[in-house]
CSV table of C-alpha atoms in Angstrom, one decimal:
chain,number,residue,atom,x,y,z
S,1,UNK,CA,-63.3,-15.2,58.3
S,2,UNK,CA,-65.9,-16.2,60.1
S,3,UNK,CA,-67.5,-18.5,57.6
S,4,UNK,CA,-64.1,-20.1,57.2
S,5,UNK,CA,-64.6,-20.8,61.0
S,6,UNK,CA,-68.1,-22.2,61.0
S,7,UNK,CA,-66.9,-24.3,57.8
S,8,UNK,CA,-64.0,-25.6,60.2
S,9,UNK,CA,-65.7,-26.4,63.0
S,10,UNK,CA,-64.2,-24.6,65.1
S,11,UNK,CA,-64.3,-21.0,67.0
S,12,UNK,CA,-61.3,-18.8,67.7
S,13,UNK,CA,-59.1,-21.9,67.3
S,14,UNK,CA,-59.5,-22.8,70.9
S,15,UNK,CA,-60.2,-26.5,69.8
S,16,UNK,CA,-60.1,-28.8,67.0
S,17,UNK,CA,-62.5,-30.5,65.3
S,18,UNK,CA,-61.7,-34.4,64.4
S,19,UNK,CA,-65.0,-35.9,64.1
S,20,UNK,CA,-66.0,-35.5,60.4
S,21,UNK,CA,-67.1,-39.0,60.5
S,22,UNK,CA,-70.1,-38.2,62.7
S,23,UNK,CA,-71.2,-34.8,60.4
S,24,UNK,CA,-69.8,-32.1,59.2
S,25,UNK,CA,-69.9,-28.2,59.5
S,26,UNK,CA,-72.6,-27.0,56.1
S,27,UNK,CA,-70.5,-25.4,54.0
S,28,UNK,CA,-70.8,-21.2,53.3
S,29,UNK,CA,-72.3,-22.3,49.9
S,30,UNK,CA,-75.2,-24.6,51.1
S,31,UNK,CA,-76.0,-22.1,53.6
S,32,UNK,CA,-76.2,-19.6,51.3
S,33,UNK,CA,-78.4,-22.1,48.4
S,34,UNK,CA,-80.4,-22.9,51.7
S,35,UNK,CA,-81.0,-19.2,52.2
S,36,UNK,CA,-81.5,-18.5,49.0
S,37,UNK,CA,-84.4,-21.0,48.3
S,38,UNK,CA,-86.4,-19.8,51.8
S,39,UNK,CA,-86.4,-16.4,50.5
S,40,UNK,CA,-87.4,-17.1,46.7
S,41,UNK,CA,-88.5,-20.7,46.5
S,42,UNK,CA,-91.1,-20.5,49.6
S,43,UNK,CA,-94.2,-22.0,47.0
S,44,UNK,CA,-95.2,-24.9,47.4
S,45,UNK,CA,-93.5,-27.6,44.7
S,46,UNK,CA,-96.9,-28.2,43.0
S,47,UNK,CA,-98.4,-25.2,42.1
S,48,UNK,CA,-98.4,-23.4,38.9
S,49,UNK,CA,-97.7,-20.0,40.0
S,50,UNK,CA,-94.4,-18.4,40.2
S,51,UNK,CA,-92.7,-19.4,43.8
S,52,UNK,CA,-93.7,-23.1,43.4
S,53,UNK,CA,-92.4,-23.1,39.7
S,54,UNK,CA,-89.0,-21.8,41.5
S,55,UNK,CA,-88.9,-24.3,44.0
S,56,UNK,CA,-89.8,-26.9,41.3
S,57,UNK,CA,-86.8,-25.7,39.2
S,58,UNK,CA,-84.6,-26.0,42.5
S,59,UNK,CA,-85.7,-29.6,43.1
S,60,UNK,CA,-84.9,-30.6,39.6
S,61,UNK,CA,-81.4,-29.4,39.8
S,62,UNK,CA,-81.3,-30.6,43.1
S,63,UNK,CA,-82.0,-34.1,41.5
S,64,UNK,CA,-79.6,-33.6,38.9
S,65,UNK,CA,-76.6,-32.7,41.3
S,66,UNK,CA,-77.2,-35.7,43.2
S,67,UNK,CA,-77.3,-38.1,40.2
S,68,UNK,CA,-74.0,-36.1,39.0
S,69,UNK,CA,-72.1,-36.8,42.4
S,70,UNK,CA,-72.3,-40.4,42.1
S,71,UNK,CA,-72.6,-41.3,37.9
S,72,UNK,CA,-75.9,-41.9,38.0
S,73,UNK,CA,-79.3,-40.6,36.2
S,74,UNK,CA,-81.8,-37.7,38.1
S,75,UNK,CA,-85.0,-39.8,37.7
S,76,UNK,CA,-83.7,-42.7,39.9
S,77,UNK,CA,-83.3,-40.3,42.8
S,78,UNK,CA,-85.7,-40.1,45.5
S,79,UNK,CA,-85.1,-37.5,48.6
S,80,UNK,CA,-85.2,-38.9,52.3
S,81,UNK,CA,-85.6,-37.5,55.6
S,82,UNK,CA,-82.2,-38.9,56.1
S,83,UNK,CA,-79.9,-42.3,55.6
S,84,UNK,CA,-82.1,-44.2,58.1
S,85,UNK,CA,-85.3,-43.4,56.2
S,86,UNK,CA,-83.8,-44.6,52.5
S,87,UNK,CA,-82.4,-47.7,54.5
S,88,UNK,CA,-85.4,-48.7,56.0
S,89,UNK,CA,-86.9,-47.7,52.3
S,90,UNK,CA,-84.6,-50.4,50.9
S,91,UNK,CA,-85.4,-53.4,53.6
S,92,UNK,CA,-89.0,-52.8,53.1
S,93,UNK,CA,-88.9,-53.2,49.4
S,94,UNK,CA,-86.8,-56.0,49.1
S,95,UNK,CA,-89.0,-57.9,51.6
S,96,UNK,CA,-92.4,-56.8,50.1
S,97,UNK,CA,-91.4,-57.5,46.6
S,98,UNK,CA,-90.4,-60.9,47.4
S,99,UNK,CA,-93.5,-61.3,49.3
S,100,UNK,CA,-95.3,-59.9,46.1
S,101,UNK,CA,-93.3,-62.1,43.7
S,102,UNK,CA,-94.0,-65.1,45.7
S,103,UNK,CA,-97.9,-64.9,46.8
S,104,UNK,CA,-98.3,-68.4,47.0
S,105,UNK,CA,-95.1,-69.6,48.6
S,106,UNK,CA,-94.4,-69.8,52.6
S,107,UNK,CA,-91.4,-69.7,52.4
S,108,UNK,CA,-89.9,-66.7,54.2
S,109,UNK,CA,-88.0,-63.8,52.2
S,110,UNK,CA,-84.0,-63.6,53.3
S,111,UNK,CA,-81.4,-60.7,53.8
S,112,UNK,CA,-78.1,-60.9,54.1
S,113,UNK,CA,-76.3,-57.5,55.9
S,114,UNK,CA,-72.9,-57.7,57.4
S,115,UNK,CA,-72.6,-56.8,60.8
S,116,UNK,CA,-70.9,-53.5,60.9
S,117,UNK,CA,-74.0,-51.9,59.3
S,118,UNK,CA,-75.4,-48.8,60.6
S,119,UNK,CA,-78.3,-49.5,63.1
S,120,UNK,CA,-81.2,-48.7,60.8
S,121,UNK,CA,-79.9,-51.8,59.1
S,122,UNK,CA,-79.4,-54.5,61.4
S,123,UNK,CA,-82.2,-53.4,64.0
S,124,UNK,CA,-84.5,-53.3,60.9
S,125,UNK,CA,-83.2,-57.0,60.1
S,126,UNK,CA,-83.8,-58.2,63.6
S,127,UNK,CA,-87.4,-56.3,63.8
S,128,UNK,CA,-88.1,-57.9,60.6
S,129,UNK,CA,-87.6,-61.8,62.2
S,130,UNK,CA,-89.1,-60.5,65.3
S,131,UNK,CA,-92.6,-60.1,63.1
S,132,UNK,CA,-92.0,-62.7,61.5
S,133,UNK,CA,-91.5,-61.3,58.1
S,134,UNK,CA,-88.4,-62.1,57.2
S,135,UNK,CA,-84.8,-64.2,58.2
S,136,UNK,CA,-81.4,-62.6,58.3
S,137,UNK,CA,-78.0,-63.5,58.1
S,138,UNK,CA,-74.9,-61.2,59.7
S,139,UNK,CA,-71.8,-61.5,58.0
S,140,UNK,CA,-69.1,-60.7,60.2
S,141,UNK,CA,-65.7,-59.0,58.4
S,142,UNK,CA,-62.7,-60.7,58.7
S,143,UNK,CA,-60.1,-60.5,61.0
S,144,UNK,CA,-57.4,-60.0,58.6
S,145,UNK,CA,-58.6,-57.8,56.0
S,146,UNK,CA,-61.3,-55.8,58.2
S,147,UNK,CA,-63.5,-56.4,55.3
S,148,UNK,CA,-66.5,-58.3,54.4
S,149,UNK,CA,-65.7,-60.6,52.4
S,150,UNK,CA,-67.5,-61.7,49.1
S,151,UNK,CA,-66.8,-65.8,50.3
S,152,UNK,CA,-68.4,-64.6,52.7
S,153,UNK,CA,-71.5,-63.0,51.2
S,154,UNK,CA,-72.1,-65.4,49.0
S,155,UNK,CA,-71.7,-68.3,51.3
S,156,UNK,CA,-74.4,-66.6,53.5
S,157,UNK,CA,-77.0,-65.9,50.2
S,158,UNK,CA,-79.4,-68.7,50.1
S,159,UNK,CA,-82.2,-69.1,47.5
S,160,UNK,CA,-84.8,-67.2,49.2
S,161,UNK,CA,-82.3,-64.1,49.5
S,162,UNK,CA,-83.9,-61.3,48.1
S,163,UNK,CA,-81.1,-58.8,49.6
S,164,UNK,CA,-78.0,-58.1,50.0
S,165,UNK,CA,-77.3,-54.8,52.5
S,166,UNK,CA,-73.5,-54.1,52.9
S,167,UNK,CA,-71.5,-50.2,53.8
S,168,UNK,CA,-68.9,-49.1,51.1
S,169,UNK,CA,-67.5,-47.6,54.1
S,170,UNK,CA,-67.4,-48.4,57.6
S,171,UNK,CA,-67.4,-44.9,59.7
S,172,UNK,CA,-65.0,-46.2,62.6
S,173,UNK,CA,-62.3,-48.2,60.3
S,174,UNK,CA,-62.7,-46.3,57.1
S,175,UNK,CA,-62.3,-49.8,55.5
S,176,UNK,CA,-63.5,-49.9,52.1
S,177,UNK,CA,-65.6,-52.9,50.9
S,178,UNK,CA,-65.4,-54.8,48.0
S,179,UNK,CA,-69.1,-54.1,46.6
S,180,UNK,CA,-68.2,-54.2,42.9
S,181,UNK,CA,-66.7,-57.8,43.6
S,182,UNK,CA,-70.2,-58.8,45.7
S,183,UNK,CA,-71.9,-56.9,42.6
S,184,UNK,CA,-70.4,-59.7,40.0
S,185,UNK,CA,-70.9,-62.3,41.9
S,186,UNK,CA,-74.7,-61.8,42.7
S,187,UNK,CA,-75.6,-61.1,39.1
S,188,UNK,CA,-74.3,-64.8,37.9
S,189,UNK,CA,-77.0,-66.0,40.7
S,190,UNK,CA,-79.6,-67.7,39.4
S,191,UNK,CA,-83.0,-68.0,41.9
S,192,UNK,CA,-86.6,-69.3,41.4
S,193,UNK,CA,-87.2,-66.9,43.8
S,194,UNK,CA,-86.3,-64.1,42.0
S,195,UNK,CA,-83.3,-61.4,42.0
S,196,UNK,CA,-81.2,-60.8,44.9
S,197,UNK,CA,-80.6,-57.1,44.7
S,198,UNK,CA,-77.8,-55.2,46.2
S,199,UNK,CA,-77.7,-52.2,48.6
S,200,UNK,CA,-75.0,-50.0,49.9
S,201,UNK,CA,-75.0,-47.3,52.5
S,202,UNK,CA,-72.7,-44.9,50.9
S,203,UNK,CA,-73.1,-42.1,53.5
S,204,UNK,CA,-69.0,-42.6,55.0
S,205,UNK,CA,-67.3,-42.8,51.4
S,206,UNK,CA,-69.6,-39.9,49.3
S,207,UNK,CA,-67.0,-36.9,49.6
S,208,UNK,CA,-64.1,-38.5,50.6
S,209,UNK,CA,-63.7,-40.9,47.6
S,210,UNK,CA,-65.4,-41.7,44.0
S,211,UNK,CA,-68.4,-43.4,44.0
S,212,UNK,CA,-69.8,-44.1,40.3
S,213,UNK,CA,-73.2,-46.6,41.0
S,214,UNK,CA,-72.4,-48.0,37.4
S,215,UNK,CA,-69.2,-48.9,38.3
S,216,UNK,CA,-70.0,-50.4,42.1
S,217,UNK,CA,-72.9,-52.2,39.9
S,218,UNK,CA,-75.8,-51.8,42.9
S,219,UNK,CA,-79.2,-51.5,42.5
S,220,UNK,CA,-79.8,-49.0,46.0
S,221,UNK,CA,-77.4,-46.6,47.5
S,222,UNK,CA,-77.5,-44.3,50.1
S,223,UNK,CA,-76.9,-40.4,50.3
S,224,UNK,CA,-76.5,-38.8,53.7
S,225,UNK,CA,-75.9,-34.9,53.1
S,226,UNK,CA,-74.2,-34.0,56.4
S,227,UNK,CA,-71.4,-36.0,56.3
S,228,UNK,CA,-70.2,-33.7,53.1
S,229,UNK,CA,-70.9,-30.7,54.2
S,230,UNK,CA,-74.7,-30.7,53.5
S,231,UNK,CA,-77.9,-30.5,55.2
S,232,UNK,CA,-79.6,-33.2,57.8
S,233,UNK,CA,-81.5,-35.2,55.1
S,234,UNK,CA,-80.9,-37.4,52.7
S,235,UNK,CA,-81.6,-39.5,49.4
S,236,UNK,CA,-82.1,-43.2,47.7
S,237,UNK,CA,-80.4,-43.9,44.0
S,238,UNK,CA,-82.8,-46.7,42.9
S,239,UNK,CA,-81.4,-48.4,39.3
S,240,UNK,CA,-84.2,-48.0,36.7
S,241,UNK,CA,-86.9,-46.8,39.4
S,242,UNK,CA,-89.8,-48.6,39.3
S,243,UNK,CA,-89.0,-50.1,36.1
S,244,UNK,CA,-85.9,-52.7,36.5
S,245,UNK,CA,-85.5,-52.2,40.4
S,246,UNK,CA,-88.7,-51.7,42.8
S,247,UNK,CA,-89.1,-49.5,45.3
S,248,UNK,CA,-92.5,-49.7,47.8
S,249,UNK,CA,-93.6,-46.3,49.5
S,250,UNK,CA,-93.6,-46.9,53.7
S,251,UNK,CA,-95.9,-43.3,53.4
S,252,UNK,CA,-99.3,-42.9,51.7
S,253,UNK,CA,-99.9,-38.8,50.8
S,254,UNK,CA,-99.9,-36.4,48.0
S,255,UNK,CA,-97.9,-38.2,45.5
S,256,UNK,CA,-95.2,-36.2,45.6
S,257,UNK,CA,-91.7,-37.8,44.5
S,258,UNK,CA,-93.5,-40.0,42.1
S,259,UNK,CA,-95.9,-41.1,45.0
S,260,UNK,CA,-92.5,-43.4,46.4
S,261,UNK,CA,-92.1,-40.3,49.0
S,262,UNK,CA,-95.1,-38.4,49.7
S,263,UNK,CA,-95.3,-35.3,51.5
S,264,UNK,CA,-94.5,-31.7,50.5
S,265,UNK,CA,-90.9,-31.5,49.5
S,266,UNK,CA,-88.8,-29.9,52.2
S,267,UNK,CA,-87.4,-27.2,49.1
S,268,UNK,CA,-84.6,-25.5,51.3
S,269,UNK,CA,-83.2,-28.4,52.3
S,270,UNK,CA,-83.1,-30.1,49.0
S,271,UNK,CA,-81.3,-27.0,47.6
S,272,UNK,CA,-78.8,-27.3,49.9
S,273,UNK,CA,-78.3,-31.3,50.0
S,274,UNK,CA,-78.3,-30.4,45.8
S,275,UNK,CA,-75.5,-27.4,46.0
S,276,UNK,CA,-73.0,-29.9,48.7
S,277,UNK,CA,-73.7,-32.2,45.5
S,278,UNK,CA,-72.3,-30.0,43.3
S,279,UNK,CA,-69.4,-29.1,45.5
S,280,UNK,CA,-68.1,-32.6,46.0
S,281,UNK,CA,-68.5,-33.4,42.0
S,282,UNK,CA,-66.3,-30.5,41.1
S,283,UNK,CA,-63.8,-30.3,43.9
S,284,UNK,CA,-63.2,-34.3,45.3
S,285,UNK,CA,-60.2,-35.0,44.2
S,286,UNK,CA,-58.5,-31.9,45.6
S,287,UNK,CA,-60.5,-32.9,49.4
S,288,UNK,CA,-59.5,-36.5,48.7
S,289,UNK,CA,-55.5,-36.1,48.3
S,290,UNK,CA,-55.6,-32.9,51.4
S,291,UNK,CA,-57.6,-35.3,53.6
S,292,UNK,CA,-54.6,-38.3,52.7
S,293,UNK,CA,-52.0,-36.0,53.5
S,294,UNK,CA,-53.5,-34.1,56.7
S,295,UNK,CA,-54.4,-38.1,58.2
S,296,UNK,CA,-51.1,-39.6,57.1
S,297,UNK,CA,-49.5,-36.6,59.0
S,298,UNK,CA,-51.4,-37.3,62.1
S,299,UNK,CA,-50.6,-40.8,61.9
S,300,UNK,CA,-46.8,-39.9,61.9
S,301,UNK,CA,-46.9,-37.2,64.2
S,302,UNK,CA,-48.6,-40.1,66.8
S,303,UNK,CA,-45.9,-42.4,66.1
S,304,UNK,CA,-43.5,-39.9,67.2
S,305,UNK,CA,-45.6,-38.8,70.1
S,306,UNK,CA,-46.3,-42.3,71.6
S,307,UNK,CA,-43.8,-44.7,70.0
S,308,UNK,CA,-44.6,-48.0,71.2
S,309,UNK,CA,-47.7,-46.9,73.3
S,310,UNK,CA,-49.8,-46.7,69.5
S,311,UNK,CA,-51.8,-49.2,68.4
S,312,UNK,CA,-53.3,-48.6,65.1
S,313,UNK,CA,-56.9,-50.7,64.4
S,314,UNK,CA,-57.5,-50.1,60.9
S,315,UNK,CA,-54.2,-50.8,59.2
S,316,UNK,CA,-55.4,-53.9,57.3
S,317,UNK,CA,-53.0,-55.6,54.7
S,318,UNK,CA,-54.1,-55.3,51.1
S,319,UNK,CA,-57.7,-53.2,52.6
S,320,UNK,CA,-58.1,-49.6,51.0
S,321,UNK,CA,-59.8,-47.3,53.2
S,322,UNK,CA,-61.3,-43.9,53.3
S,323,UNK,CA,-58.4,-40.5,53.2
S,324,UNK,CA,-59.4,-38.9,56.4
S,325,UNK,CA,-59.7,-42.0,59.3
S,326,UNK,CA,-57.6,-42.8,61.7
S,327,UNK,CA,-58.8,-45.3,64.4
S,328,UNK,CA,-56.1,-45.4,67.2
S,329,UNK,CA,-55.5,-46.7,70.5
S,330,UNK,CA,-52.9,-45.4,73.1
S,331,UNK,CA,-52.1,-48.3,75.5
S,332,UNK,CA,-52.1,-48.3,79.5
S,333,UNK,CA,-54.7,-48.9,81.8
S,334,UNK,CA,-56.7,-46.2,82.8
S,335,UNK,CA,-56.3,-44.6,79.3
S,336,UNK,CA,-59.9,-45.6,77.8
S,337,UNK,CA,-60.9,-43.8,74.9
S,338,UNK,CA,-63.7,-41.5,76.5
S,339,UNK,CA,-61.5,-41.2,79.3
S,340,UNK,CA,-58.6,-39.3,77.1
S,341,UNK,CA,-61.3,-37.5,75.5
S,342,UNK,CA,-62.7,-36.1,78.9
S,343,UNK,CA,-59.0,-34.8,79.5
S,344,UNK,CA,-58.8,-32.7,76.2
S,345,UNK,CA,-58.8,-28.9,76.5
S,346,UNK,CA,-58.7,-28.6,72.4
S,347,UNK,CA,-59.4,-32.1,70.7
S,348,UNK,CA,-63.2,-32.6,69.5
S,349,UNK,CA,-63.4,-36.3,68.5
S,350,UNK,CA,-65.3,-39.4,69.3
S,351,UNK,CA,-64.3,-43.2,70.4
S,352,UNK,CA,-67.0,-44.8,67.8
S,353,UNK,CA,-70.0,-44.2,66.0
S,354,UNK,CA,-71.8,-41.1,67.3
S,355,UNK,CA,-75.5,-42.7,67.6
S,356,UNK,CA,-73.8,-45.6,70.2
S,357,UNK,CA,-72.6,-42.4,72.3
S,358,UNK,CA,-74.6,-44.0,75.6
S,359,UNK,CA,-72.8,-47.0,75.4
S,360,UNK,CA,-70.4,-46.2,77.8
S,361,UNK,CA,-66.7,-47.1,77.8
S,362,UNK,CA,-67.9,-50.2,76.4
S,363,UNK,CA,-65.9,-51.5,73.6
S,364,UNK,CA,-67.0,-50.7,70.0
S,365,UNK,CA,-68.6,-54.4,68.3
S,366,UNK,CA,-66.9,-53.1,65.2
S,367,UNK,CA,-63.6,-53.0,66.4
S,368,UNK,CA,-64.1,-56.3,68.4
S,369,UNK,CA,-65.4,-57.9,64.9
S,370,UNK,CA,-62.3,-56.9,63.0
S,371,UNK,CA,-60.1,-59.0,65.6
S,372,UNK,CA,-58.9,-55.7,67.8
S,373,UNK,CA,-58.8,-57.4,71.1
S,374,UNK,CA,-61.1,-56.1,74.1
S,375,UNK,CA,-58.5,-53.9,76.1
S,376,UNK,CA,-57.5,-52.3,72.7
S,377,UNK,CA,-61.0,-51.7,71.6
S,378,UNK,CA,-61.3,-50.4,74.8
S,379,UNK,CA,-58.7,-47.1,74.3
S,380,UNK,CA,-59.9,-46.6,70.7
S,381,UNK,CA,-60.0,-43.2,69.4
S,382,UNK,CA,-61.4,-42.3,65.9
S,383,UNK,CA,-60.3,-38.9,64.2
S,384,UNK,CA,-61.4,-38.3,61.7
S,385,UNK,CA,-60.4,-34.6,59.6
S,386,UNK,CA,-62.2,-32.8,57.2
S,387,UNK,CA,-61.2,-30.6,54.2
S,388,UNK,CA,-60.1,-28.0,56.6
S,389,UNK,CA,-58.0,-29.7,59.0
S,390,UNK,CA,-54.5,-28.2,59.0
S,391,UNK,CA,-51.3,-29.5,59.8
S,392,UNK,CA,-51.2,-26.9,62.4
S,393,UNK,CA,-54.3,-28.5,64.0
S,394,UNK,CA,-52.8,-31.9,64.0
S,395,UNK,CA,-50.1,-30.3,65.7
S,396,UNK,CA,-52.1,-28.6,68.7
S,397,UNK,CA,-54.3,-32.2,68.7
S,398,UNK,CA,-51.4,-34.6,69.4
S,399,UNK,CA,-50.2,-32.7,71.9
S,400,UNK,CA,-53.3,-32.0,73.5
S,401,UNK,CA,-53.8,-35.8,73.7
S,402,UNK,CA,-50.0,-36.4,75.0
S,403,UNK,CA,-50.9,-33.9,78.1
S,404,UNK,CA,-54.4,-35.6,78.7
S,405,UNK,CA,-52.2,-38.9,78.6
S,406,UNK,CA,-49.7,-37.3,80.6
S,407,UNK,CA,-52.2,-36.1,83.1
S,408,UNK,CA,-54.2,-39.7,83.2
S,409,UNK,CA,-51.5,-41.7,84.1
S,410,UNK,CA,-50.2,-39.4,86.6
S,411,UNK,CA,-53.9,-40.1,88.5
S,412,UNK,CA,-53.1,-43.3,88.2
């Protein structure tokens, strides 16, 4: 029982986890693969004797898992410190290979990202003009669809474009974007620069819905284990490594991860980011239609709750998103986001992105960029539920936010 707990979130029931999007609980059976490799797998990766031969083997299936999870082969996986690490990764490579590729040109390299990207994106991008390196262009999502748009991608592409950078998932809508479609498009490019390759930050949508790199058609992706149910690190699919798609170390060690990743491989960890793997390849589509039913259930029980008082920020005509987000507003002054929140005795959510937590009660950029006007923005909640959210705890969370309502405006 109390595994189950830890694996919720929660302790005694006394409140309720709703913010999956920011990271989730490590599930019982990466704890115990994480256990599991300290105590046997504690040689060092390299050597020849016995405990690095096991942690060797545990890498290598590790590798395997990961490839598994999203249709793609073990020797184009590389293991990060985390997302921001295989990000960065992908920036850097893109702008040293066009650099590399075009010695004698001085004409700078150019990315396109959109401008919901996660900040080891777009700060990157702006470092990168900052030094001088590189030009950028943003690519704001559309007011009507909450997407990025592939007009709009390939509008922004020019001929020096050696990148395109753009989320399957954004973590405060849950909108899905139409990376297969930006995929097709970039591949009829022609450039005497050289290729444009593609990149996605997969970390929202792996666990929550299929991904299949063949099928999206990108030459990067992302993997963030702890937001399904895995440790705090990470990995890069790179498409034919080092053979059809580059990738340039930022690190200069041992030679360890093919010498693109130096440094001895954090074994424990790797187990477990390799077991959550596994977990999501053989149970997704069960998570995927519980998570649909537990979020359209919230969704309803709001409605009820606050009738007209509900605005709903991520309902976009004709835009998919992910099963478990809801991004909601309840309208009236003095009912800011953080400001419910602060009220709650049992809810355990967020208003935005976890990493822009010291931004205040200011209004998410994401929610501004999708059209959601400033005093909406302003009240925004995101839940988001997990594979053990019950109706029961959707139940105790709306009315846990009707009394801190309730109790707000009677401040007021």
């Amino acid at each position: 029982m109390a595994n189950q707990q830890r694996a919720k979130g929660q302790d005694d029931n006394d409140w309720i986890y709703m913010d999956y999007n920011a990271t989730t609980p490590v599930a019982p059976e990466v704890i115990q693969s994480t256990y599991e490799a300290l105590w046997d797998a504690w040689g060092n990766p390299s050597s020849s004797y016995e405990a690095g031969k096991k942690a060797k083997s545990i890498i290598t299936q590790s590798r395997e898992n990961v490839a598994r999870m999203i249709g793609g082969n073990a020797k184009d996986i590389i293991f990060t410190s985390g997302g921001t690490e295989a990000n960065n990764l992908v920036l850097h490579t893109a702008v040293d290979h066009f650099r590399c590729q075009n010695r004698h040109c001085e004409i700078l390299p150019h990315v396109v990202v959109s401008d919901v990207e996660h900040d080891s994106v777009k700060l990157l991008a702006e470092h990168l003009k900052k030094e001088g390196l590189a030009d950028w262009t943003f690519v704001p999502v559309s007011k009507v669809t909450g997407r990025v748009e592939a007009d709009d991608v390939m509008a922004a592409v020019k001929p020096q474009t050696c990148l395109v950078s753009v989320m399957l998932a954004n973590n405060e809508t849950g909108v899905i974007m139409p990376i297969r479609e930006i995929s097709q498009r970039l591949r009829a490019l022609t450039s005497p620069y050289g290729r444009v390759f593609l990149h996605t930050d997969a970390a929202q949508a792996l666990g929550k819905i299929p991904v299949d790199v063949e099928d999206l058609g990108v030459d990067y992706l992302t993997v963030v284990g702890h937001k399904f149910y895995g440790p705090r690190i990470g990995a890069l699919f790179v498409n034919g490594l080092g053979v059809k798609t580059p990738l340039y170390p930022m690190l200069m060690g041992g030679g360890q991860e093919r010498n693109y990743r130096p440094g001895t491989e954090n074994t424990p960890m790797i187990a477990g980011l390799g077991k959550a793997a596994e977990l999501v390849t053989h149970d997704l589509s069960k998570h995927e239609k519980h998570m649909q039913d537990i979020r359209d259930y919230l969704e309803e029980r709001l409605k009820v709750v606050f009738k007209d008082k509900l605005r709903f920020n991520n309902h976009f005509p004709g835009s998919a998103r992910l099963p478990n987000t809801c991004n909601v507003s309840i309208l009236g002054p003095g009912l800011k986001g953080w400001r419910v929140l602060s009220k709650c005795k049992k809810l355990q959510a967020s208003v935005g992105a976890a990493c822009h937590s010291d931004r205040g009660d200011r209004p998410s950029h994401i929610l501004l960029s999708c059209g959601v006007a400033p005093e909406v923005a302003a009240n925004a909640l995101r839940l988001s539920v997990g594979r053990s959210t019950s109706r029961e705890d959707v139940d105790l969370a709306v009315e846990d936010l009707r009394e801190a309502v309730q109790l707000l405006e009677q401040e007021s």
